[in-house]
Amino acid sequence: MSIKQISILVISLMIISCSSNKNEEKELAKDEHAHHDHSASTGTSNSKSPRTAAMANIGSNHVHIDYSAPSVRGREIFGGLVAYDEVWVTGAHSATSISFNEDLEIEGKLIPAGKYALFTIPGKDRWTVILNTNFEQHLADDYDANLDVHRWEVTPVNLDQPQEQLKFTVESLGQKEGAIHFAWSNISFRLGLKVN
C-alpha cells in the first residue's frame, strides 16, 4: 500500500468511528426522553428504562402488564418530562401492553380477552386511562383514537413517598376481584378489576 492509500484508509476509519460515536450519543439522548423515545423495545441490564412486567391471577384470569420503567433521576416528571393533556405511553420505548386470557371487567366495563396497549392522558387533576388495540407501536406516535376499546377517567393520588422508578402492580383481592396500581414520581392511580 502506498502512503496515500494508507492515509485514505486511516481517514475513512476515523470518519466511521466518529459516525458510530454520534449514533451512540443519539441513542443515549433518546433514552433520556421517555416521552419522545424511539429506541428498541427491549431493555438491557444497563438501560435507564428497563423492560419489566407485572402480573397476577384474578381467579383463573391471568392479567399481565408489560412496560418499560424509567426513573425520575431528579427530573420534573408530570408537567415536565411527561406533558399534561397529551397521550402518553405510560412508560418508555414501546407501548405499555396489558393482556388477559379471559374477559375482564375493568372499572365496571367488560373488556374481551386479548392484548391491548395501555395509554394515559395525564392531567393536573384528572387522568384518562385508555385501552387501544394497537399494542405494537413505539410510544404514542402512531396512536389512533379510532382504535380505542375504552377510556376511563381516574383521579390521581399524591404519594407520601416518591416512587423513583415507574411501577405497575397487579393485585389479587380474592377469587373474583383485583386491582391495577400505577405509581411514579409523586403520582399514583388504581383501576378495579373483576372476573365473572
Tab-separated table of C-alpha atoms in Angstrom:
chain	number	residue	atom	x	y	z
A	1	MET	CA	0.000	0.000	0.000
A	2	SER	CA	1.144	3.473	-0.794
A	3	ILE	CA	1.281	6.291	1.756
A	4	LYS	CA	-1.712	7.882	0.008
A	5	GLN	CA	-3.779	4.670	0.274
A	6	ILE	CA	-2.856	4.250	3.954
A	7	SER	CA	-3.817	7.888	4.631
A	8	ILE	CA	-7.192	7.402	2.922
A	9	LEU	CA	-7.782	4.223	4.929
A	10	VAL	CA	-6.918	5.926	8.242
A	11	ILE	CA	-9.179	8.907	7.452
A	12	SER	CA	-12.033	6.570	6.454
A	13	LEU	CA	-11.713	4.634	9.721
A	14	MET	CA	-11.749	7.894	11.708
A	15	ILE	CA	-14.937	9.039	9.935
A	16	ILE	CA	-16.638	5.680	10.572
A	17	SER	CA	-15.602	5.811	14.255
A	18	CYS	CA	-16.943	9.368	14.688
A	19	SER	CA	-20.214	8.426	12.985
A	20	SER	CA	-20.599	5.407	15.277
A	21	ASN	CA	-19.983	7.546	18.377
A	22	LYS	CA	-22.584	10.080	17.240
A	23	ASN	CA	-25.155	7.298	16.750
A	24	GLU	CA	-24.449	6.020	20.278
A	25	GLU	CA	-24.872	9.550	21.663
A	26	LYS	CA	-28.203	9.888	19.841
A	27	GLU	CA	-29.462	6.577	21.296
A	28	LEU	CA	-28.435	7.669	24.793
A	29	ALA	CA	-30.210	11.010	24.360
A	30	LYS	CA	-33.354	9.191	23.250
A	31	ASP	CA	-33.322	7.155	26.456
A	32	GLU	CA	-33.255	10.383	28.465
A	33	HIS	CA	-36.603	11.466	26.993
A	34	ALA	CA	-39.152	8.747	27.726
A	35	HIS	CA	-41.969	10.764	26.137
A	36	HIS	CA	-40.211	11.018	22.766
A	37	ASP	CA	-38.105	7.838	22.713
A	38	HIS	CA	-37.897	5.672	19.567
A	39	SER	CA	-35.241	3.191	20.714
A	40	ALA	CA	-35.543	-0.581	20.916
A	41	SER	CA	-38.447	-2.136	22.793
A	42	THR	CA	-36.371	-4.445	24.953
A	43	GLY	CA	-34.264	-3.014	27.740
A	44	THR	CA	-30.860	-4.313	28.749
A	45	SER	CA	-29.402	-4.551	32.229
A	46	ASN	CA	-27.832	-1.081	31.874
A	47	SER	CA	-30.911	0.520	30.286
A	48	LYS	CA	-32.213	3.628	32.010
A	49	SER	CA	-35.747	2.367	31.270
A	50	PRO	CA	-35.587	-1.445	31.575
A	51	ARG	CA	-38.397	-3.576	30.198
A	52	THR	CA	-40.277	-5.286	33.013
A	53	ALA	CA	-43.640	-6.855	33.820
A	54	ALA	CA	-46.336	-7.023	36.476
A	55	MET	CA	-48.791	-9.903	36.707
A	56	ALA	CA	-51.235	-11.797	38.898
A	57	ASN	CA	-54.063	-14.284	38.593
A	58	ILE	CA	-57.518	-12.931	39.333
A	59	GLY	CA	-59.334	-16.222	39.729
A	60	SER	CA	-58.330	-18.171	36.609
A	61	ASN	CA	-57.720	-14.970	34.616
A	62	HIS	CA	-54.000	-14.188	34.168
A	63	VAL	CA	-53.509	-10.398	33.975
A	64	HIS	CA	-50.106	-9.373	32.594
A	65	ILE	CA	-48.706	-5.839	32.067
A	66	ASP	CA	-45.503	-5.399	30.045
A	67	TYR	CA	-43.807	-1.986	30.216
A	68	SER	CA	-40.552	-0.029	30.271
A	69	ALA	CA	-39.756	1.556	33.627
A	70	PRO	CA	-37.969	4.921	33.513
A	71	SER	CA	-36.673	6.561	36.685
A	72	VAL	CA	-37.148	10.103	37.942
A	73	ARG	CA	-33.402	10.890	38.242
A	74	GLY	CA	-34.076	14.340	39.676
A	75	ARG	CA	-36.326	15.487	36.847
A	76	GLU	CA	-39.760	17.094	36.957
A	77	ILE	CA	-41.976	14.319	35.588
A	78	PHE	CA	-45.623	15.354	35.268
A	79	GLY	CA	-45.978	18.705	33.571
A	80	GLY	CA	-42.274	18.424	32.647
A	81	LEU	CA	-40.878	15.284	31.009
A	82	VAL	CA	-44.446	13.962	30.608
A	83	ALA	CA	-46.702	16.697	29.239
A	84	TYR	CA	-50.164	17.287	30.613
A	85	ASP	CA	-53.150	16.698	28.320
A	86	GLU	CA	-51.230	14.592	25.765
A	87	VAL	CA	-51.452	10.851	25.099
A	88	TRP	CA	-48.574	9.131	26.910
A	89	VAL	CA	-47.269	5.585	26.506
A	90	THR	CA	-47.290	5.260	30.331
A	91	GLY	CA	-43.672	4.186	30.377
A	92	ALA	CA	-40.906	4.463	27.782
A	93	HIS	CA	-39.919	2.835	24.493
A	94	SER	CA	-42.657	0.570	23.093
A	95	ALA	CA	-46.274	0.892	24.125
A	96	THR	CA	-47.158	-0.467	27.548
A	97	SER	CA	-49.339	-3.524	26.994
A	98	ILE	CA	-51.876	-5.389	29.088
A	99	SER	CA	-53.186	-8.861	28.332
A	100	PHE	CA	-55.657	-11.230	29.965
A	101	ASN	CA	-56.789	-14.702	28.891
A	102	GLU	CA	-60.462	-14.296	29.879
A	103	ASP	CA	-62.923	-11.418	29.627
A	104	LEU	CA	-62.169	-8.899	32.361
A	105	GLU	CA	-64.253	-6.166	33.945
A	106	ILE	CA	-62.171	-3.023	34.414
A	107	GLU	CA	-63.841	-0.286	36.452
A	108	GLY	CA	-67.259	-1.713	35.577
A	109	LYS	CA	-66.652	-2.111	31.808
A	110	LEU	CA	-66.392	-5.666	30.428
A	111	ILE	CA	-63.370	-5.968	28.090
A	112	PRO	CA	-62.931	-9.044	25.854
A	113	ALA	CA	-59.916	-11.282	26.495
A	114	GLY	CA	-56.872	-10.204	24.491
A	115	LYS	CA	-53.858	-7.920	24.403
A	116	TYR	CA	-54.104	-4.127	24.357
A	117	ALA	CA	-51.960	-1.009	24.576
A	118	LEU	CA	-52.435	0.921	27.805
A	119	PHE	CA	-52.109	4.677	27.302
A	120	THR	CA	-52.863	7.557	29.623
A	121	ILE	CA	-53.515	11.263	29.270
A	122	PRO	CA	-52.145	12.810	32.461
A	123	GLY	CA	-53.877	15.932	33.730
A	124	LYS	CA	-53.344	18.146	36.743
A	125	ASP	CA	-56.500	16.896	38.464
A	126	ARG	CA	-57.816	14.001	36.338
A	127	TRP	CA	-56.184	11.330	34.182
A	128	THR	CA	-57.655	9.408	31.271
A	129	VAL	CA	-56.690	5.729	31.025
A	130	ILE	CA	-57.045	4.240	27.530
A	131	LEU	CA	-57.102	0.680	26.182
A	132	ASN	CA	-56.238	0.605	22.485
A	133	THR	CA	-55.951	-2.360	20.112
A	134	ASN	CA	-52.583	-1.247	18.610
A	135	PHE	CA	-50.161	-2.605	21.218
A	136	GLU	CA	-47.264	-2.919	18.734
A	137	GLN	CA	-46.074	0.660	18.454
A	138	HIS	CA	-43.306	2.913	19.713
A	139	LEU	CA	-44.565	5.412	22.236
A	140	ALA	CA	-47.750	7.188	21.186
A	141	ASP	CA	-46.522	8.370	17.780
A	142	ASP	CA	-48.894	6.031	15.930
A	143	TYR	CA	-51.712	6.354	18.455
A	144	ASP	CA	-55.128	6.326	16.768
A	145	ALA	CA	-58.176	7.126	18.915
A	146	ASN	CA	-60.330	5.170	16.430
A	147	LEU	CA	-58.655	2.006	17.789
A	148	ASP	CA	-59.616	2.747	21.410
A	149	VAL	CA	-61.548	-0.033	23.144
A	150	HIS	CA	-62.490	2.081	26.148
A	151	ARG	CA	-61.460	5.117	28.218
A	152	TRP	CA	-61.749	5.666	31.966
A	153	GLU	CA	-61.411	8.860	33.962
A	154	VAL	CA	-59.415	8.431	37.181
A	155	THR	CA	-58.397	10.799	39.946
A	156	PRO	CA	-54.661	10.512	40.665
A	157	VAL	CA	-53.462	10.366	44.266
A	158	ASN	CA	-50.380	12.176	45.566
A	159	LEU	CA	-47.892	9.743	47.096
A	160	ASP	CA	-46.478	10.329	50.591
A	161	GLN	CA	-43.160	8.865	49.450
A	162	PRO	CA	-41.970	9.451	45.850
A	163	GLN	CA	-41.672	6.403	43.576
A	164	GLU	CA	-38.268	6.653	41.844
A	165	GLN	CA	-38.851	4.036	39.126
A	166	LEU	CA	-42.176	3.783	37.295
A	167	LYS	CA	-44.066	0.793	38.655
A	168	PHE	CA	-47.189	-1.153	37.765
A	169	THR	CA	-48.546	-3.840	40.074
A	170	VAL	CA	-51.431	-6.258	39.573
A	171	GLU	CA	-53.048	-7.288	42.841
A	172	SER	CA	-55.412	-10.180	43.507
A	173	LEU	CA	-58.116	-9.354	46.051
A	174	GLY	CA	-59.664	-12.799	46.242
A	175	GLN	CA	-61.087	-15.122	43.577
A	176	LYS	CA	-63.222	-12.545	41.781
A	177	GLU	CA	-61.590	-9.127	42.281
A	178	GLY	CA	-58.274	-7.390	41.862
A	179	ALA	CA	-56.647	-4.077	41.021
A	180	ILE	CA	-54.033	-2.489	38.816
A	181	HIS	CA	-51.841	0.075	40.558
A	182	PHE	CA	-49.632	2.646	38.814
A	183	ALA	CA	-47.049	4.764	40.658
A	184	TRP	CA	-44.285	7.086	39.515
A	185	SER	CA	-42.720	10.223	40.906
A	186	ASN	CA	-45.361	11.680	43.243
A	187	ILE	CA	-48.473	10.259	41.497
A	188	SER	CA	-50.450	7.009	41.643
A	189	PHE	CA	-53.778	5.714	40.372
A	190	ARG	CA	-55.780	2.494	40.676
A	191	LEU	CA	-58.131	0.544	38.410
A	192	GLY	CA	-60.515	-2.024	39.898
A	193	LEU	CA	-60.734	-5.469	38.255
A	194	LYS	CA	-63.439	-8.120	38.423
A	195	VAL	CA	-63.949	-11.536	36.830
A	196	ASN	CA	-67.292	-13.308	36.322
